[in-house]
Structures are given as structure tokens and as C-alpha cells.
Coordinates of C-alpha atoms and ligand atoms in Angstrom, one line a residue:
M1 CA 2.5 -58.0 -19.5
T2 CA 3.6 -54.7 -21.2
K3 CA 6.2 -52.8 -19.2
S4 CA 7.3 -49.2 -19.3
A5 CA 10.9 -48.4 -20.3
L6 CA 11.6 -47.4 -16.6
Q7 CA 10.2 -50.6 -15.3
I8 CA 12.5 -52.6 -17.6
A9 CA 15.6 -50.6 -16.7
R10 CA 14.7 -50.6 -13.0
A11 CA 14.3 -54.4 -12.9
A12 CA 18.0 -54.7 -13.3
Y13 CA 18.8 -52.4 -10.3
Q14 CA 20.7 -54.3 -7.7
P15 CA 19.8 -52.9 -4.2
K16 CA 22.8 -51.9 -2.0
L17 CA 23.4 -54.0 1.1
P18 CA 25.2 -53.1 4.3
K19 CA 28.7 -54.6 4.5
A20 CA 27.7 -57.1 7.2
L21 CA 25.1 -58.8 4.9
K22 CA 27.3 -59.2 1.8
G23 CA 28.9 -62.5 2.8
G24 CA 28.8 -64.8 5.9
V25 CA 27.1 -63.1 8.9
K26 CA 28.1 -63.2 12.6
V27 CA 25.3 -62.5 15.0
V28 CA 26.5 -60.4 18.0
E29 CA 24.3 -60.3 21.1
G30 CA 24.0 -57.1 23.1
E31 CA 22.6 -56.5 26.6
P32 CA 19.1 -57.9 27.6
T33 CA 16.4 -55.4 26.9
Q34 CA 13.4 -53.9 28.8
S35 CA 10.1 -52.6 27.4
V36 CA 9.9 -48.8 27.1
A37 CA 7.3 -48.7 29.9
D38 CA 5.1 -51.0 32.0
Q39 CA 7.9 -53.6 32.3
E40 CA 6.3 -55.8 34.9
E41 CA 3.0 -56.2 32.9
I42 CA 4.7 -56.8 29.6
K43 CA 7.1 -59.3 31.1
K44 CA 4.1 -61.2 32.5
L45 CA 2.3 -61.2 29.1
F46 CA 5.4 -62.3 27.1
P47 CA 7.3 -64.8 29.3
N48 CA 9.0 -66.4 26.3
T49 CA 9.9 -63.3 24.3
Y50 CA 10.6 -60.6 26.9
G51 CA 14.0 -59.3 27.7
M52 CA 15.8 -60.8 24.7
P53 CA 19.1 -59.0 23.7
L54 CA 19.5 -56.6 20.9
L55 CA 21.2 -58.3 17.9
K56 CA 23.8 -56.8 15.6
F57 CA 25.2 -58.4 12.5
E58 CA 28.9 -58.3 11.6
P59 CA 30.8 -59.9 8.7
G60 CA 31.6 -63.5 9.6
E61 CA 32.3 -67.0 8.4
A62 CA 30.0 -68.4 5.8
K63 CA 27.9 -71.1 7.5
E64 CA 25.7 -74.0 6.4
Y65 CA 22.1 -73.7 7.4
A66 CA 19.5 -76.5 7.7
P67 CA 16.7 -76.1 5.1
M68 CA 13.6 -74.2 6.2
N69 CA 10.5 -73.0 4.5
V70 CA 9.4 -69.4 5.2
G71 CA 6.0 -67.6 4.9
V72 CA 5.4 -63.9 4.3
I73 CA 2.4 -61.6 4.9
L74 CA 1.9 -58.0 3.8
S75 CA -0.4 -56.3 6.3
G76 CA -2.3 -53.0 6.2
G77 CA -1.8 -50.0 3.9
Q78 CA 0.5 -50.3 0.9
A79 CA 4.0 -48.7 1.2
P80 CA 6.6 -48.4 -1.5
G81 CA 9.3 -51.1 -1.2
G82 CA 7.2 -54.0 0.1
H83 CA 8.3 -56.1 -3.0
N84 CA 11.9 -55.4 -2.2
V85 CA 11.4 -56.7 1.4
I86 CA 10.1 -59.9 -0.2
S87 CA 12.9 -60.1 -2.8
G88 CA 15.6 -59.5 -0.1
L89 CA 14.0 -62.2 2.0
F90 CA 13.9 -64.6 -1.0
D91 CA 17.5 -64.0 -1.9
G92 CA 18.5 -64.3 1.8
I93 CA 16.9 -67.7 2.4
K94 CA 18.0 -69.0 -1.0
K95 CA 21.6 -68.0 -0.3
M96 CA 21.4 -69.8 3.1
N97 CA 20.1 -72.9 1.5
P98 CA 18.8 -73.2 -2.1
A99 CA 16.3 -75.8 -1.0
N100 CA 14.4 -73.2 1.1
K101 CA 11.0 -72.2 -0.2
L102 CA 9.1 -69.0 0.3
Y103 CA 5.3 -68.9 0.5
G104 CA 3.2 -65.7 0.3
F105 CA -0.1 -65.5 2.1
I106 CA -2.8 -63.8 -0.1
L107 CA -4.4 -60.5 0.8
G108 CA -2.9 -60.0 4.2
P109 CA -3.2 -61.9 7.5
G110 CA -6.6 -63.2 6.4
G111 CA -4.7 -65.4 3.9
L112 CA -2.9 -67.2 6.8
V113 CA -6.2 -67.9 8.6
D114 CA -8.1 -68.9 5.4
H115 CA -5.2 -70.9 4.1
K116 CA -4.9 -68.9 0.9
Y117 CA -1.2 -68.9 -0.3
M118 CA 1.1 -69.2 -3.2
E119 CA 4.7 -70.3 -3.6
L120 CA 6.9 -67.4 -4.6
T121 CA 9.4 -68.7 -7.1
A122 CA 12.4 -67.0 -8.7
D123 CA 10.4 -66.1 -11.8
I124 CA 7.7 -64.5 -9.8
I125 CA 10.1 -62.6 -7.6
D126 CA 12.0 -61.3 -10.7
E127 CA 8.8 -59.7 -12.0
Y128 CA 8.5 -57.6 -8.9
R129 CA 12.0 -56.5 -8.0
N130 CA 12.2 -52.7 -7.4
T131 CA 8.5 -52.1 -8.2
G132 CA 6.0 -50.3 -6.1
G133 CA 2.8 -51.8 -4.7
F134 CA 1.9 -54.9 -2.8
D135 CA 0.3 -56.7 -5.7
I136 CA 2.6 -59.7 -5.7
I137 CA 0.4 -61.3 -3.0
G138 CA -1.9 -58.4 -2.0
S139 CA -2.5 -56.9 1.4
G140 CA -5.3 -56.7 3.9
R141 CA -6.3 -55.4 7.3
T142 CA -7.6 -58.5 9.1
K143 CA -6.3 -58.3 12.7
L144 CA -4.4 -61.4 13.8
E145 CA -5.2 -61.4 17.5
K146 CA -7.3 -64.4 18.5
E147 CA -6.2 -67.9 19.5
D148 CA -8.4 -69.6 16.9
Q149 CA -6.8 -67.5 14.2
F150 CA -3.3 -68.5 15.5
E151 CA -4.4 -72.2 15.5
K152 CA -5.8 -72.0 12.0
G153 CA -2.5 -70.4 10.9
Y154 CA -0.5 -73.1 12.6
E155 CA -2.4 -75.8 10.6
I156 CA -1.3 -74.4 7.3
L157 CA 2.2 -73.5 8.5
K158 CA 2.6 -77.1 9.6
E159 CA 1.2 -78.5 6.3
L160 CA 3.6 -76.4 4.2
G161 CA 6.6 -77.2 6.5
I162 CA 7.0 -73.4 7.3
K163 CA 9.3 -72.8 10.2
A164 CA 9.3 -69.0 10.2
L165 CA 6.8 -66.3 9.3
V166 CA 7.6 -62.7 8.3
I167 CA 4.9 -60.1 9.0
I168 CA 5.4 -56.9 7.1
G169 CA 3.3 -54.2 8.8
G170 CA 2.8 -51.1 10.9
D171 CA 2.7 -50.8 14.7
D172 CA -0.5 -52.8 15.2
S173 CA 0.6 -55.6 12.9
N174 CA 4.0 -55.9 14.5
T175 CA 2.3 -55.9 18.0
N176 CA 0.2 -58.8 16.7
A177 CA 3.4 -60.5 15.2
C178 CA 4.9 -60.4 18.7
V179 CA 1.7 -61.9 20.3
L180 CA 1.8 -64.6 17.7
A181 CA 5.6 -65.3 18.3
E182 CA 4.9 -65.6 22.0
Y183 CA 1.9 -67.9 21.4
Y184 CA 3.8 -70.3 19.1
A185 CA 6.8 -70.2 21.5
A186 CA 4.6 -71.0 24.5
K187 CA 3.0 -73.9 22.6
N188 CA 6.4 -75.2 21.5
Y189 CA 5.2 -75.2 17.9
G190 CA 8.7 -74.6 16.5
I191 CA 7.5 -71.6 14.5
Q192 CA 9.4 -68.3 14.6
V193 CA 7.8 -64.9 13.8
I194 CA 9.7 -61.8 12.6
G195 CA 8.3 -58.3 12.0
C196 CA 9.3 -55.7 9.4
P197 CA 8.6 -52.0 10.0
K198 CA 6.2 -50.7 7.2
T199 CA 4.0 -47.6 6.9
I200 CA 4.1 -44.4 4.8
D201 CA 2.8 -42.6 7.9
G202 CA 6.3 -42.8 9.5
D203 CA 4.9 -43.3 12.9
L204 CA 6.6 -46.7 13.6
K205 CA 10.0 -45.5 14.7
N206 CA 12.1 -45.3 17.9
E207 CA 15.7 -45.5 19.0
M208 CA 16.3 -48.8 17.1
I209 CA 14.0 -48.3 14.2
E210 CA 15.0 -45.1 12.5
T211 CA 12.2 -45.0 10.0
S212 CA 9.5 -47.2 8.6
F213 CA 9.8 -48.1 4.9
G214 CA 7.7 -46.3 2.3
F215 CA 7.8 -42.9 4.1
D216 CA 10.7 -41.8 2.0
T217 CA 9.1 -42.5 -1.4
A218 CA 5.6 -41.4 -0.4
C219 CA 6.9 -38.0 0.9
K220 CA 9.1 -37.5 -2.2
T221 CA 6.1 -38.3 -4.5
Y222 CA 3.8 -35.9 -2.6
S223 CA 6.6 -33.3 -2.5
E224 CA 7.0 -33.5 -6.3
M225 CA 3.3 -32.8 -6.7
I226 CA 3.2 -30.0 -4.1
G227 CA 6.2 -28.4 -5.8
N228 CA 4.4 -28.6 -9.2
I229 CA 1.4 -26.9 -7.6
E230 CA 3.6 -24.3 -6.0
R231 CA 5.0 -23.4 -9.4
D232 CA 1.6 -23.3 -10.9
C233 CA 0.4 -21.1 -8.0
N234 CA 3.4 -18.8 -8.4
S235 CA 2.7 -18.5 -12.1
S236 CA -0.9 -17.5 -12.1
R237 CA -0.8 -15.9 -8.7
K238 CA -4.6 -16.3 -8.2
Y239 CA -5.2 -19.4 -6.0
W240 CA -4.8 -20.6 -2.5
H241 CA -4.2 -24.3 -2.7
F242 CA -5.4 -26.4 0.3
I243 CA -3.6 -29.7 0.2
K244 CA -4.5 -32.6 2.6
L245 CA -1.8 -35.2 3.0
M246 CA -2.2 -38.8 4.2
G247 CA -1.1 -40.0 7.6
R248 CA -4.0 -41.4 9.6
S249 CA -2.8 -39.9 12.9
A250 CA 0.7 -38.5 13.1
S251 CA 1.8 -35.4 11.0
H252 CA 5.2 -36.8 9.9
I253 CA 4.2 -36.7 6.2
A254 CA 2.9 -33.2 6.2
L255 CA 6.0 -32.0 8.1
E256 CA 8.5 -33.8 5.8
C257 CA 6.7 -32.4 2.7
A258 CA 6.8 -28.9 4.3
L259 CA 10.6 -29.2 4.8
Q260 CA 10.9 -30.3 1.2
T261 CA 8.7 -27.7 -0.4
Q262 CA 8.5 -24.7 2.0
P263 CA 4.8 -24.0 1.6
S264 CA 3.1 -20.8 2.9
I265 CA 1.5 -22.7 5.7
C266 CA 1.7 -26.2 7.1
L267 CA -0.5 -27.3 10.0
V268 CA 0.9 -29.9 12.5
S269 CA -1.8 -31.8 14.4
E270 CA 0.4 -32.5 17.4
E271 CA 1.0 -28.7 17.8
V272 CA -2.7 -28.0 17.5
E273 CA -3.4 -30.4 20.3
A274 CA -0.6 -29.2 22.5
K275 CA -1.7 -25.6 22.2
G276 CA -5.4 -26.6 22.6
M277 CA -6.3 -24.8 19.4
S278 CA -10.0 -24.6 18.4
L279 CA -11.2 -24.9 14.8
D280 CA -11.7 -21.1 14.8
D281 CA -8.1 -20.6 16.0
I282 CA -6.8 -22.6 13.0
V283 CA -9.0 -20.7 10.6
T284 CA -7.9 -17.4 12.1
Y285 CA -4.3 -18.4 11.8
I286 CA -4.7 -19.2 8.1
A287 CA -6.8 -16.1 7.4
N288 CA -4.2 -13.9 9.0
A289 CA -1.6 -15.3 6.7
V290 CA -3.8 -14.7 3.7
V291 CA -4.4 -11.1 4.7
A292 CA -0.7 -10.5 5.3
R293 CA 0.2 -11.9 1.9
A294 CA -2.7 -10.0 0.2
A295 CA -1.2 -6.7 1.7
E296 CA 1.9 -7.4 -0.4
G297 CA -0.2 -8.1 -3.5
N298 CA 0.1 -11.9 -3.1
N299 CA -3.4 -13.4 -3.3
F300 CA -2.0 -16.9 -3.5
G301 CA -0.3 -19.6 -1.4
T302 CA -0.2 -23.2 -0.3
V303 CA -1.6 -24.8 2.9
L304 CA -0.6 -28.3 3.9
I305 CA -3.0 -30.1 6.1
P306 CA -2.3 -33.5 7.8
E307 CA -5.1 -36.0 7.3
G308 CA -5.7 -36.6 11.0
L309 CA -6.0 -33.0 12.0
I310 CA -9.7 -33.1 13.0
E311 CA -9.1 -35.6 15.8
F312 CA -6.3 -33.5 17.3
I313 CA -8.5 -30.4 17.8
P314 CA -9.5 -30.9 21.4
A315 CA -13.1 -29.6 20.9
M316 CA -13.6 -31.8 17.8
K317 CA -12.2 -34.8 19.6
K318 CA -14.8 -34.4 22.4
L319 CA -17.6 -33.9 19.9
I320 CA -16.5 -37.0 17.9
A321 CA -16.4 -39.1 21.0
E322 CA -19.9 -38.1 22.1
L323 CA -21.2 -38.7 18.5
N324 CA -19.6 -42.1 18.5
D325 CA -21.3 -43.1 21.8
F326 CA -24.6 -41.5 20.9
L327 CA -24.9 -43.0 17.4
A328 CA -23.8 -46.5 18.7
I329 CA -27.2 -46.6 20.4
H330 CA -29.4 -44.3 18.3
S331 CA -28.2 -44.9 14.7
D332 CA -31.5 -46.5 13.6
E333 CA -33.6 -43.7 15.1
Y334 CA -31.2 -41.2 13.4
A335 CA -31.5 -42.9 10.0
A336 CA -35.3 -42.8 10.2
I337 CA -35.4 -39.0 10.6
E338 CA -36.0 -36.8 7.5
P339 CA -32.6 -35.6 6.1
N340 CA -33.4 -32.0 6.6
K341 CA -34.2 -32.5 10.3
Q342 CA -31.2 -34.7 11.1
R343 CA -28.9 -31.8 12.0
E344 CA -31.4 -30.4 14.5
Y345 CA -31.9 -33.8 16.0
I346 CA -28.2 -34.2 16.6
I347 CA -27.9 -30.7 18.1
N348 CA -30.9 -31.4 20.4
N349 CA -29.3 -34.6 21.7
L350 CA -25.7 -33.5 22.4
S351 CA -24.4 -31.9 25.5
K352 CA -24.5 -28.0 25.2
E353 CA -20.7 -27.8 24.6
N354 CA -20.6 -30.3 21.8
A355 CA -23.9 -29.1 20.3
D356 CA -22.4 -25.6 20.0
V357 CA -19.3 -27.0 18.2
Y358 CA -21.5 -29.1 15.9
A359 CA -23.8 -26.2 15.1
S360 CA -20.8 -24.1 14.1
L361 CA -19.7 -26.6 11.4
P362 CA -20.6 -26.2 7.7
E363 CA -23.5 -28.4 6.7
G364 CA -21.4 -30.9 4.6
V365 CA -18.8 -31.6 7.4
A366 CA -21.5 -31.9 10.1
R367 CA -23.2 -34.5 7.9
Q368 CA -20.0 -36.4 7.3
L369 CA -19.5 -36.7 11.1
T370 CA -22.7 -38.6 11.5
L371 CA -22.2 -41.0 8.5
D372 CA -19.6 -43.4 7.3
R373 CA -18.6 -45.2 10.5
D374 CA -16.1 -47.9 10.5
P375 CA -16.8 -51.5 11.8
H376 CA -15.9 -50.3 15.3
G377 CA -18.5 -47.5 15.1
N378 CA -15.9 -44.7 14.8
V379 CA -16.1 -41.8 12.4
Q380 CA -13.8 -42.4 9.5
V381 CA -11.8 -39.2 9.7
S382 CA -10.0 -39.8 6.5
L383 CA -13.3 -39.3 4.6
I384 CA -13.7 -35.8 6.1
E385 CA -12.7 -33.2 3.6
T386 CA -10.7 -31.1 6.0
E387 CA -9.2 -29.2 3.1
K388 CA -12.6 -28.0 2.0
L389 CA -13.8 -27.4 5.6
L390 CA -10.9 -25.1 6.3
S391 CA -11.0 -23.2 3.0
E392 CA -14.8 -22.6 3.3
M393 CA -14.3 -21.3 6.9
V394 CA -11.4 -19.1 5.9
G395 CA -13.4 -17.7 3.0
K396 CA -16.3 -16.8 5.4
K397 CA -13.9 -15.1 7.8
L398 CA -12.3 -13.1 5.1
A399 CA -15.7 -12.0 3.7
A400 CA -16.6 -10.8 7.2
W401 CA -13.3 -9.0 7.5
K402 CA -13.8 -7.4 4.1
A403 CA -17.2 -6.1 5.2
E404 CA -15.5 -4.6 8.2
G405 CA -12.9 -3.0 5.9
K406 CA -10.0 -5.1 7.4
Y407 CA -9.1 -6.9 4.2
T408 CA -9.2 -5.9 0.6
G409 CA -7.6 -8.9 -1.2
K410 CA -9.1 -11.7 -3.3
F411 CA -9.4 -15.3 -2.1
S412 CA -10.0 -18.2 -4.4
A413 CA -9.3 -21.8 -3.3
Q414 CA -8.3 -25.1 -5.0
H415 CA -8.4 -28.4 -3.1
H416 CA -6.3 -31.6 -3.3
F417 CA -5.9 -34.8 -1.3
F418 CA -2.6 -36.7 -1.8
G419 CA -2.5 -40.2 -0.3
Y420 CA -3.1 -43.2 -2.5
E421 CA -0.9 -41.5 -5.3
G422 CA 2.2 -42.1 -3.1
R423 CA 1.6 -45.5 -1.5
C424 CA 2.5 -47.7 -4.6
A425 CA 5.1 -45.5 -6.3
A426 CA 8.2 -47.2 -7.5
P427 CA 10.5 -47.2 -4.5
S428 CA 13.2 -44.5 -4.3
N429 CA 16.8 -45.9 -4.3
F430 CA 16.6 -45.4 -0.5
D431 CA 13.5 -47.4 0.0
A432 CA 14.6 -50.0 -2.6
D433 CA 17.9 -50.5 -0.7
Y434 CA 16.4 -50.2 2.8
C435 CA 13.6 -52.7 2.1
Y436 CA 15.9 -55.2 0.4
S437 CA 18.2 -55.0 3.5
L438 CA 15.2 -55.4 5.9
G439 CA 14.1 -58.5 4.0
Y440 CA 17.6 -60.0 4.0
T441 CA 18.0 -59.2 7.7
A442 CA 14.8 -61.0 8.4
A443 CA 16.2 -64.1 6.6
V444 CA 19.4 -64.0 8.8
L445 CA 17.3 -63.6 12.0
M446 CA 15.2 -66.7 11.0
A447 CA 18.2 -68.8 10.0
N448 CA 19.6 -68.1 13.4
G449 CA 16.5 -69.3 15.2
K450 CA 15.2 -65.9 16.4
T451 CA 11.6 -65.1 17.1
G452 CA 9.7 -62.1 18.4
Y453 CA 12.2 -59.8 16.7
M454 CA 11.8 -56.9 14.3
S455 CA 14.2 -56.6 11.5
S456 CA 16.3 -53.4 12.0
V457 CA 18.6 -51.5 9.8
R458 CA 20.2 -48.3 11.2
N459 CA 22.7 -45.6 10.5
L460 CA 20.5 -44.8 7.5
T461 CA 22.0 -41.3 6.6
A462 CA 25.3 -43.0 6.0
P463 CA 26.0 -44.8 2.7
A464 CA 24.3 -48.2 2.6
E465 CA 27.6 -50.0 2.9
E466 CA 27.8 -48.6 6.5
W467 CA 24.2 -49.4 7.6
I468 CA 23.9 -51.5 10.7
A469 CA 21.7 -54.5 10.4
G470 CA 20.3 -56.6 13.2
G471 CA 17.2 -57.4 15.3
V472 CA 15.2 -55.6 18.0
P473 CA 13.0 -57.6 20.4
I474 CA 9.5 -56.3 19.7
T475 CA 8.6 -56.4 23.4
M476 CA 11.3 -53.6 23.8
M477 CA 9.0 -51.2 21.9
M478 CA 5.9 -52.0 23.9
N479 CA 3.8 -50.3 26.6
M480 CA 0.3 -50.7 27.9
E481 CA -2.5 -48.6 26.4
R482 CA -6.2 -48.5 26.6
R483 CA -7.8 -50.0 23.4
H484 CA -11.5 -50.5 23.1
G485 CA -11.9 -50.2 26.8
E486 CA -9.2 -52.7 27.8
M487 CA -5.5 -52.3 28.7
K488 CA -3.4 -53.9 26.0
P489 CA 0.3 -54.3 25.2
V490 CA 1.1 -52.3 22.1
I491 CA 4.0 -50.8 20.3
Q492 CA 4.2 -47.1 21.1
K493 CA 3.1 -45.0 18.1
A494 CA 5.6 -42.2 17.3
L495 CA 3.9 -38.9 16.9
V496 CA 5.7 -35.7 15.8
K497 CA 7.8 -34.5 18.7
L498 CA 7.5 -30.7 19.2
D499 CA 11.0 -30.6 20.7
G500 CA 12.4 -32.8 17.9
A501 CA 14.8 -31.4 15.3
P502 CA 12.4 -31.6 12.3
F503 CA 9.6 -29.7 13.9
K504 CA 12.1 -27.1 15.3
A505 CA 13.6 -26.5 11.9
F506 CA 10.1 -26.0 10.4
A507 CA 9.0 -23.7 13.3
A508 CA 12.1 -21.6 12.8
A509 CA 11.4 -21.0 9.1
R510 CA 7.6 -20.9 8.9
E511 CA 7.1 -17.2 9.4
T512 CA 9.4 -16.4 6.5
W513 CA 7.7 -19.0 4.4
A514 CA 4.3 -17.5 5.2
K515 CA 5.3 -13.9 4.4
E516 CA 7.7 -14.4 1.5
T517 CA 7.2 -16.9 -1.3
S518 CA 9.9 -19.4 -0.5
F519 CA 8.6 -22.4 -2.5
V520 CA 11.0 -25.2 -3.3
Y521 CA 10.4 -27.5 -6.3
P522 CA 11.9 -30.9 -5.6
G523 CA 11.0 -32.5 -8.9
P524 CA 10.4 -36.2 -9.5
I525 CA 12.2 -39.0 -7.8
Q526 CA 15.4 -39.8 -9.7
Y527 CA 16.6 -43.4 -10.0
F528 CA 19.7 -42.9 -12.1
G529 CA 22.3 -40.2 -11.8
P530 CA 24.5 -38.4 -9.2
T531 CA 24.2 -39.8 -5.7
E532 CA 23.2 -36.4 -4.1
V533 CA 20.2 -36.4 -6.4
C534 CA 19.3 -40.1 -6.2
D535 CA 20.2 -41.4 -2.8
Q536 CA 19.1 -38.5 -0.6
T537 CA 17.2 -39.5 2.6
T538 CA 14.2 -37.5 4.0
K539 CA 14.9 -34.2 5.7
T540 CA 13.3 -35.7 8.8
L541 CA 16.0 -38.4 9.0
Q542 CA 18.8 -36.0 8.2
L543 CA 17.6 -33.5 10.9
E544 CA 17.1 -36.3 13.5
H545 CA 20.6 -37.6 12.9
Q546 CA 22.2 -34.2 13.3
K547 CA 21.5 -34.3 17.0
Ligands
LIG29 P1 -0.8 -48.4 7.4 O1 -0.6 -47.7 8.8 O2 -1.5 -49.7 7.5 O3 0.5 -48.5 6.7 O4 -1.7 -47.5 6.5 C1 -1.5 -46.1 6.4 C2 -2.5 -45.4 5.6 O5 -2.1 -45.2 4.3 C3 -2.9 -44.1 6.2 O6 -2.1 -43.0 5.8 C4 -4.3 -43.9 5.7 O7 -5.1 -43.1 6.6 C5 -4.9 -45.3 5.7 O8 -3.8 -46.1 5.5 C6 -5.9 -45.5 4.6 O9 -6.4 -46.8 4.7 P2 -7.1 -47.6 3.5 O10 -6.0 -48.1 2.6 O11 -7.8 -48.7 4.2 O12 -8.0 -46.6 2.8

């Protein structure tokens, strides 16, 4: 395999570990824990894994550990650093006992159920150290939630002599990891399950999990590109760039990129929902900023748009819900209608309120809302080109204002969507170190017989040496939520907090950014060089830690 010069140099990078993981490890138990809400229900559902103590690692005596084989699964969307979780896990279990073996299940949780796996040997691991992507074993979105899947999994775990399984995933995958841990514990199968917090979206975080891995690298990658666009924009001074950023639901990525690049405008879905803003309110907000800048002779700017925005606009949320229900029953009838009559058909069949919203949408977006449903029958919001929808509507509003003599500037838009570009980038030093520590921590948790825990590494704005490693019972992060019409125990998803330090810092600066050109150009991720350039964490983490 041909490798780039950076890949070759980067393979030799030795990720930094917290002090407690450098030699023998002592596991210190804290107080018993409670779930964040709905304690009685969660306790009943998880009799074997509820209420376990928090665990903290400290330097201790080197111990001998009995041999154990371990399995690992990558679940859901790619996030930079996944390969380092696996290499930290590999190095950890080999250090504990060189006879230990690591097996990877292929293409996500489906690999466990379908018995598709490979042994991850030292040669294979060495090929993937400090690289981006999940291609070492692949990832997938099969949900592990049914008993027959757990039993199929157990068959192969038993066959391979696997005593512990690590599931690297987001909130849903870690919820499922906990259900699996509970199931195997209840059955006395002797199989431990440990979770690792992954997602570029940054929405798997709480008191004990300061950030999910991949968020740092993905945001730095997007911020580099946004900075480059801002410089282009400030050079030709003739375009407004509408940039949609990944993050299925929460706006953490858009907010972090805004803090790094200081765009003219950044929308935050959680604020849109809290203020009950309509699509027209958002369009008017952007158009007003365009007019104000045009008055200063600046017919250019940048607008950051979180991917999940549409679903946070209350009126759109209602419309999408009614469309989902309606098309679940009438999709064949709808498909049989001539394309040029479909819009009218939908308008005639929706409630007046939703029909009016639907009728106000540009043709293309209205169409997208009735097509491309996922296996659960829901609109795939990520396929909706919000960046084009907004620029088109802003353009129309400005044209109307021009006709009324309220605006005399020029408006020309460019569109971008940054998502996949950042998910497999070579991990930043932060993600390389953090992930390696998470994997190593998982190995220590397993060697000490723990199950139903998530690997946790905290104090992340301090140098890696001072990071605090340990385990958090997954049940501690759970509450009951309605999913597909049923109340289920799930890990609480962390949306952007409007009273949190990152949003407040943004809100305090955004008027200036809109009026003046305050762009910041972060440049590419640096892997070698001064620590203030190479080891910086996200602004989100820095601001959250300043509390
Ligand atoms: P995870 O939550 O599984 O980490 O995935 C996050 C994400 O990258 C979202 O930002 C995005 O909306 C989605 O995955 C895209 O999914 P897919 O890879 O299936 O297109």
C-alpha cells in the first residue's frame, strides 16, 4: 500500500497517556450512582448494572491478569480517532497479558450477529495507528436491541473465547451496549460489555464524559475550510457563502466552527426552537444582516447552518410530523400521481396550518420533504439542502426589498455542505491521545471484571499527563424517553445549552461579527510543532472548563 509522507511520519507518533495509565493501575471506587432521571424505572430495567460506583484510576502496583480474549465493534458514523481507540485497547490488553487476543467484528454490530470477524494482530494494528477512518474493520448502523441478536452474538463470543466486548459508538449504541451488558449479566454468561463515547456531533457528553471523540478533529477540519472560504470571500468581496455543517440534531459543530472562524452569521437550531422562530423569521434575520453589510459596501459574508435546523423550526417540525403520518398510509397513492400534480395533492390533504407552510416552500425543498424516507418512514433531513433553501428565500426577500427601495446592494450566493470531509480526517493530536487513552481505559476496566461501564477520560483541557481516567456506569446517564411510540431507557442526548459558556461567548460576539468582517483563519490541523498550535482543544471544551 502506498503511503503519504505524513502517514509514514505519523505512524511513529506515540499517543500521550494520563499518568495513571503509564504503569500498574489501581482502581478506586467512588460512591454508588443514580440515573440522571427516572431512577425507579431504570433501576427496575437494569437490576444487575444499576447503581454501580464511579471508578477512577490511580498509579498502582503492576498486577498479573488472567488471559482474556476481547472483541471490538465500531458502531454508527465514522469519527476521527477510532483506530486509536482500537490500538489503545490492543496495547492495553497485550500489556496485561501477551496471550490476550483482540477480535474485530466486521461492519458494525451486524458483524457480531452474523459472525463476521477478524483477529486484529500487531501487524494489522500497526498499519492503522494514528490514522483516520474506521476501515480497519468497517462500521455499520445495525441496532443491537433484540434478544435473538444478543443470543447470536453470545454464540460467536463463546466460540472465540471472548470474555469482554467493547462497543465504540454514540448515545444509541452505548444505550444498546448497556442493555447487552445487563442481558449477559442476567444470564450469567460471563461476558462483560464496555462502551466508548464516539461521535463527531459532540452530543454524547455530560458531567463525566467531557466530549465524544472525533468532535475535535472534525471541527478543526471544517474550520480550516471555512477559514479558507472566508479568505476567498474577503478577497473577491462578491459572494455570500451558505455553509451547512454536519451534526444530525445538535448544533455543537456549527457553534464550535463559529467560535473558531467568526463568520458573519451562524444559526443555532436550539435557539431557533427556543425562540419559536419561523422559516421567515430566519430568512429575515439573514436578509437584515445582508442589508446592513451592503450599506457599508460589503456585499459578501458567510452563514453557518447546522444540518438539523429544519427539524428545530417549530412549524416545520409539525409539517414533517404530519407528512410522515400521511405518507406512511398514502405513499402508493402519492407515487401514482403525475409529478406536476403532487404538490397540489399534498396541499389538499394536509391540515390548513401545515398546508400553508408547505405551500410557502420552494418547489425543490417541498419535493424533498415528500421523498427519500428512511426505513422508519421519516424524512431524511440531512438530504434537505437547507443552505440552498435559505439562500433562495433570502434572495427573494432582498429582491422584494429592492423593488420597495429598501435595499440597493448585490446578492450572489455560493453553497457548501461539510460533513463527510471531516469524519475520517487523520486525528488531531488531541483525538489521537484521547482515543488511545479511551481504548487503554477500556482494557483496564475489562481486566478488572467491570461491565456496563463507559470508558471515561476527564480533565481534558489539562496536559494529557494530568487527565483522569476511569469508568462511568452507563445507567447513570440514562432517562426514559418516548421512542417509536414506546417509553425506553436511553442516554440523554446533549443539545447546545443556551445558558452554557460556548453559546454565551458566541451570542456576545455575533453582532460585531455580522457588522464588521471579523473572520479568523485557523489553517490546517498541525501534527508537529509547538504545543499551543498542535495540542489545543476545542473552544467549546475550553469555555466549558472556564466555569
Ligand atoms: P453518529 O452519531 O453515528 O456518530 O453519526 C453522526 C453523523 O455523522 C451525523 O453528523 C450525520 O447526520 C450522520 O452521521 C450521517 O449518517 P450516514 O453516515 O449514515 O450518512
